[in-house]
Coordinates of C-alpha atoms in Angstrom, one line a residue:
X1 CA 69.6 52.8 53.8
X2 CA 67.3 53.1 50.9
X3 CA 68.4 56.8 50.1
X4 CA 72.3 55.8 50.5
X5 CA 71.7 52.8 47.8
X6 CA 69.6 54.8 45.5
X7 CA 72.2 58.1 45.9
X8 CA 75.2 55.4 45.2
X9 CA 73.6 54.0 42.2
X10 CA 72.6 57.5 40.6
X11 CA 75.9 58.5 41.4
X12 CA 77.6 55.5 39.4
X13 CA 75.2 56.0 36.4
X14 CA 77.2 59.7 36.6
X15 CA 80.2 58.2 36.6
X16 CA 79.4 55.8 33.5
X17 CA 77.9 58.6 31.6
X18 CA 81.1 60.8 32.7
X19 CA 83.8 58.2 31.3
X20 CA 81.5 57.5 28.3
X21 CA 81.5 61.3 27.4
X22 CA 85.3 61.2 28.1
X23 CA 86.0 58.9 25.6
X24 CA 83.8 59.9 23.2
X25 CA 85.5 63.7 23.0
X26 CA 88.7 61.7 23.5
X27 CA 87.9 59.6 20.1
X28 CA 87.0 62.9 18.4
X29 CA 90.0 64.9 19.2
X30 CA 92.0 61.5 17.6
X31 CA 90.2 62.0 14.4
X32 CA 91.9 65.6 14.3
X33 CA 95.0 64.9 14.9
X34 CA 97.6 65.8 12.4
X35 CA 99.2 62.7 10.9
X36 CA 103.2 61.6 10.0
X37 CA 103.3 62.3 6.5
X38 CA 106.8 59.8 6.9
X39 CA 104.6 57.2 8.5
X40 CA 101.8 57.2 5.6
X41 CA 103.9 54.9 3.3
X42 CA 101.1 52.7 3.3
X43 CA 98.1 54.2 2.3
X44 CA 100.0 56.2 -0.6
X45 CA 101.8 53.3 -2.3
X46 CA 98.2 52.2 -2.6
X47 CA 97.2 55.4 -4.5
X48 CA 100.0 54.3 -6.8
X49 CA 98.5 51.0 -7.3
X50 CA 95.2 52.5 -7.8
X51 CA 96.9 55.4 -10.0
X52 CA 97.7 52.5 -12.5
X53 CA 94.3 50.3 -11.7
X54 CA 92.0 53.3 -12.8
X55 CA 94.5 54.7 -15.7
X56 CA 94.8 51.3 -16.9
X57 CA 90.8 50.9 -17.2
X58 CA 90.6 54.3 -19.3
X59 CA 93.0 54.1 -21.0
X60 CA 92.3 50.3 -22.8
X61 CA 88.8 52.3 -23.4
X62 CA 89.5 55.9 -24.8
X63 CA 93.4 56.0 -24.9
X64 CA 92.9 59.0 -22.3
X65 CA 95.2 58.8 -19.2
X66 CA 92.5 60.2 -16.2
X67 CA 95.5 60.5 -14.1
X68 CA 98.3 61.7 -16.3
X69 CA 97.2 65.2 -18.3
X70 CA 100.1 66.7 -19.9
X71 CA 99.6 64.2 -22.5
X72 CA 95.7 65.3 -22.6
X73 CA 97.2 69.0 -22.2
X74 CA 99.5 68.0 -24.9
X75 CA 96.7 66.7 -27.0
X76 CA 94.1 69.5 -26.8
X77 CA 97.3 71.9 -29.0
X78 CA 97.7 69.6 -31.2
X79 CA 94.0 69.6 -31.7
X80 CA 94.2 73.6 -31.9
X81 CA 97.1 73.7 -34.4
X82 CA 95.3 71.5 -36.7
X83 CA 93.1 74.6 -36.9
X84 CA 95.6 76.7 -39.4
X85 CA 97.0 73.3 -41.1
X86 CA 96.6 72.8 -44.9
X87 CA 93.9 71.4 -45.5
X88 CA 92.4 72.4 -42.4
X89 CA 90.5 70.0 -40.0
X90 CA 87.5 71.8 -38.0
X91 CA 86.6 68.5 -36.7
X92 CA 86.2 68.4 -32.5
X93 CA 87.0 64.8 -32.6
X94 CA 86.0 62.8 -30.1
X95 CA 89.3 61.7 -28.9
X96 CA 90.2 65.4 -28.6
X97 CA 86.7 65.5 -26.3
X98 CA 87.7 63.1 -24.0
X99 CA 91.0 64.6 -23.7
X100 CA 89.2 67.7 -22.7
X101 CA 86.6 66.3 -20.3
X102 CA 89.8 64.0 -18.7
X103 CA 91.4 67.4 -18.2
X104 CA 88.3 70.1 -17.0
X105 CA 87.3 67.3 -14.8
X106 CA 90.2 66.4 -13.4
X107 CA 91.1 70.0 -12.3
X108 CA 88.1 70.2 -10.3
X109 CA 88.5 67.1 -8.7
X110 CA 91.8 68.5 -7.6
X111 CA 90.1 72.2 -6.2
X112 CA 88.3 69.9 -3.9
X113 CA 91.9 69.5 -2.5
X114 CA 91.7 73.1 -0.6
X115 CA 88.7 71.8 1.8
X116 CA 92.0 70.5 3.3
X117 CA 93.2 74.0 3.7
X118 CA 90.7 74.5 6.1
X119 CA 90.3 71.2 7.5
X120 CA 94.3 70.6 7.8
X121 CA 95.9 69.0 5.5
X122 CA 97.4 66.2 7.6
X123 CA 94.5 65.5 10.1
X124 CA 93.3 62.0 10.0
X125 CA 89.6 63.4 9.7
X126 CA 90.5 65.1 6.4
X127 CA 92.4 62.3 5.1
X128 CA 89.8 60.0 5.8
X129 CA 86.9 62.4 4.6
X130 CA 88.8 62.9 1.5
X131 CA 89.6 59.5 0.6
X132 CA 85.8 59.1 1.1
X133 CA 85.1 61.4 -1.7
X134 CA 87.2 60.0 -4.2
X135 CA 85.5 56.8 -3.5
X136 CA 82.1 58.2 -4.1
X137 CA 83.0 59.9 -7.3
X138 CA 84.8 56.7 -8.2
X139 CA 81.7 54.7 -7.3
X140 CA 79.6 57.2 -9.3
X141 CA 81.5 57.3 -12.7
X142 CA 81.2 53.2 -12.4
X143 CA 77.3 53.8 -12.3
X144 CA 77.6 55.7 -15.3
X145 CA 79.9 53.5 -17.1
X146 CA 77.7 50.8 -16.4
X147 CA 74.6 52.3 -16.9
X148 CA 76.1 53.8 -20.5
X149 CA 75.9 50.0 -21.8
X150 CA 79.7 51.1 -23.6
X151 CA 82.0 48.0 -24.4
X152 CA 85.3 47.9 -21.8
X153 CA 87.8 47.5 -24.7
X154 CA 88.3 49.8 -27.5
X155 CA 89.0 48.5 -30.8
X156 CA 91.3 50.4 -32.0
X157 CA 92.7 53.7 -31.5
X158 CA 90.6 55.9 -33.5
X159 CA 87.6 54.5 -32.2
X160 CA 87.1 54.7 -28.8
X161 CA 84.9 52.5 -26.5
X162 CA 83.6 54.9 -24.4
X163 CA 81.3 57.2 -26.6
X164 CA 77.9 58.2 -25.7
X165 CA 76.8 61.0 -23.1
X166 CA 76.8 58.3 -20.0
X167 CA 80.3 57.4 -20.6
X168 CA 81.8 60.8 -20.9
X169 CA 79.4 61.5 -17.3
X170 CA 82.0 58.6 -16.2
X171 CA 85.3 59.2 -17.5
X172 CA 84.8 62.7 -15.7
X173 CA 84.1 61.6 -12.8
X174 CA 86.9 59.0 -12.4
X175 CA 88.7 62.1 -14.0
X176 CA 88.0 64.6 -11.0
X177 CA 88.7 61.2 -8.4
X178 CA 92.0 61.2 -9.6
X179 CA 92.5 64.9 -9.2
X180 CA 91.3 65.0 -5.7
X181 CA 94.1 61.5 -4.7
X182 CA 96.6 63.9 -6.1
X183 CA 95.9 66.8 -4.6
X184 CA 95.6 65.3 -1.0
X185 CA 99.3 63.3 -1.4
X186 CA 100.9 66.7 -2.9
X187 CA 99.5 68.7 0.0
X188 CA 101.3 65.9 2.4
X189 CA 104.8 67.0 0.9
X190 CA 106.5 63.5 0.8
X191 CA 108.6 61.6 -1.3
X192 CA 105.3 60.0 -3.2
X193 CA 105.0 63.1 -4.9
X194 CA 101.0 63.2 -6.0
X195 CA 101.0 59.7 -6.2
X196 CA 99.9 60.2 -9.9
X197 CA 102.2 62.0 -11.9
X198 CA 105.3 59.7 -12.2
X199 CA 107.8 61.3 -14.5
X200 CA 109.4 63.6 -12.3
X201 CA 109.9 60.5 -9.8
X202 CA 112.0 58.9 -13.0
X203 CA 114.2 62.0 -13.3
X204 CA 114.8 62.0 -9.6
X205 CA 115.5 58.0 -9.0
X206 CA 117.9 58.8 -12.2
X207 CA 119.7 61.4 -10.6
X208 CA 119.9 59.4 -7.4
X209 CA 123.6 59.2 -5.7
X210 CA 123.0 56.4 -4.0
X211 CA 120.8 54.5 -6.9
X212 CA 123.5 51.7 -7.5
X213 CA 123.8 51.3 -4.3
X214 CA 122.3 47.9 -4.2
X215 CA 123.1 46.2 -1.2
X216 CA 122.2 48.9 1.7
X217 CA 118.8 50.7 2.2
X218 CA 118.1 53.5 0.7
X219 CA 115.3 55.8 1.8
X220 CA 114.6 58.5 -1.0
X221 CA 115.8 56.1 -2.9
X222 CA 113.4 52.8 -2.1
X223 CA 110.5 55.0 -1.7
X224 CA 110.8 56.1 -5.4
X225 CA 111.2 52.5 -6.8
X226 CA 108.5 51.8 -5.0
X227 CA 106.4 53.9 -5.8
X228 CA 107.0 53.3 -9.9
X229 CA 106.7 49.6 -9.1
X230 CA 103.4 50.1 -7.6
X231 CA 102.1 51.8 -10.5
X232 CA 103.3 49.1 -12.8
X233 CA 101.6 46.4 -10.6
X234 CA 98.2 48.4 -10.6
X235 CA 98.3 48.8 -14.5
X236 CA 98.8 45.1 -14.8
X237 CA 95.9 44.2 -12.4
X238 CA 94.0 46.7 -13.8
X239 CA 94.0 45.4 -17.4
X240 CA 94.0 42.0 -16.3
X241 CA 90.8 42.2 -14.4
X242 CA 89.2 44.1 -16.7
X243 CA 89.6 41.5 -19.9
X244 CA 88.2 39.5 -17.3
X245 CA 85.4 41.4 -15.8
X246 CA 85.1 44.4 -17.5
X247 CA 84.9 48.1 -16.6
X248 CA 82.4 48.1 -14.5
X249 CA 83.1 45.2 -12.3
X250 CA 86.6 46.4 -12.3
X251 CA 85.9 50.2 -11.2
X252 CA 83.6 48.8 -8.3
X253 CA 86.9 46.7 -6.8
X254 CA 88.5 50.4 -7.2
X255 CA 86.1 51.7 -5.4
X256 CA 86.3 49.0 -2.4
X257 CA 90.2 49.6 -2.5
X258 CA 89.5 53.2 -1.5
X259 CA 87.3 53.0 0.9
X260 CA 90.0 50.2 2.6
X261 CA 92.2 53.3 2.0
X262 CA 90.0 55.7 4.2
X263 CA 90.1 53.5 6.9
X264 CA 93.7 53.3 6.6
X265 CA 94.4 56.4 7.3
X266 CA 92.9 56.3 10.6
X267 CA 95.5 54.0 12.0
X268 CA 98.6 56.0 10.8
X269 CA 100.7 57.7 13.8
X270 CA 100.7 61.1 14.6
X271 CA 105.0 62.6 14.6
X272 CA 106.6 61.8 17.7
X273 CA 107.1 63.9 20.3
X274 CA 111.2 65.4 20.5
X275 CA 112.5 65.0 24.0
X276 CA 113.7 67.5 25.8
X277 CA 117.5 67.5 26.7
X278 CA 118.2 67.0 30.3
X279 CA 119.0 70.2 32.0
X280 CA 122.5 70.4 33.6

């Protein structure tokens, strides 16, 4: 009897340790499942809001967009043509520094975008791995802002807030943050675009056939307003927490918003399945 109880109770520990290893693989192979792209309205109409947060912070500072760079692109030929102008200006300004550091930095924010390539672009593990980082280099460049004792406001737009070595550590930083977001929703291939550059969504909505169409839904069509809208609202927020808080109180909210972001993507559904027609 002793042997049968001690033989029944080693064999339930196997079958506890059996389920426990069943769901723990089955919990794995869930993080690397490919997502909907069509069902991740959610966490991308909050990179919007956080495309216009984080602009809105940089831009009251140095009047440098770390999400938008053609006008930085723009910016850095102007700079070069002032070169053979009469009288000629050799100055690197600082403006024209930032513009630079915005840009560099942002490109390699978005190369971090191909570890998705080998990761996949759409699995939830990548997603959520990837959100991470932009979090970390977000929470990063608000350490450096912070640390770099720079006001949150500049005065005017010659004279930038953000000037010494700390600050320019930060405004790349939230620069190459910004690149990665974009990357990661251009790589999805949906109707947010790269959640960050908004001008083509404005052509788009404008060409619309079914924009004045007011009183049905309209899918591309919704998806685009809300996507400028969400900007809009995250540019407001953004400035209005910073005259209230400053830069770096305001980056570290950023940097919680992500992070609810990463998790977000966790819970979004995978496509669904096509059934089969019925054989006849």
């Amino acid at each position: 009897m002793a042997n049968s109880s001690s033989s029944t109770a080693v064999s339930s520990r196997t079958d506890v340790d059996t389920m426990n290893t069943t769901r723990a693989l089955s919990y794995r192979e869930q993080l690397w499942v490919e997502i909907d792209p069509q069902q991740g309205s959610g966490p991308l109409t909050a990179f919007c809001i956080l495309t216009g947060y984080i602009d809105a912070i940089s831009f009251s500072a140095t009047y440098v967009w770390c999400g938008f760079q053609t006008g930085n692109f723009c910016q850095l030929a102007l700079a070069i043509a002032r070169l053979m102008a009469t009288p000629k200006d050799l100055h690197f300004h600082l403006f024209d520094q930032q513009a630079l550091c915005s840009l560099l930095a942002f490109n390699v924010g978005a190369m971090l975008g191909r570890i998705g390539n080998h990761m996949g672009v759409k699995t939830r593990i990548w997603l959520f791995l990837g959100t991470m980082m932009q979090a970390v280099l977000l929470a990063a460049g608000t350490v450096a802002i912070w640390q770099s004792g720079s006001a949150s406001i500049a005065a005017d737009r010659g004279e930038p807030a953000w000037t010494n070595a700390a600050s320019f550590v930060g405004l790349a930083l939230i620069s190459a943050s910004m690149g990665l977001q974009g990357s990661m929703a251009k790589l999805l291939n949906t109707h947010f675009a790269t959640t960050v550059v908004l001008t083509t969504v404005w052509c788009e909505l404008m060409v619309e056939p079914n924009l004045f169409k007011l009183c049905r839904l309209v899918k591309y069509r919704d998806i685009r307003v809300i996507a400028a809208a969400s900007l809009f609202f995250g540019g407001f927020a953004g400035r209005a927490i910073l005259d209230k808080t400053g830069a770096p109180v305001a980056l570290a909210l950023g940097v919680g918003f992500r992070v609810l972001i990463a998790i977000s993507w966790l819970f979004v559904s995978p496509p669904r399945a096509e059934t089969a027609p019925d054989a006849k």
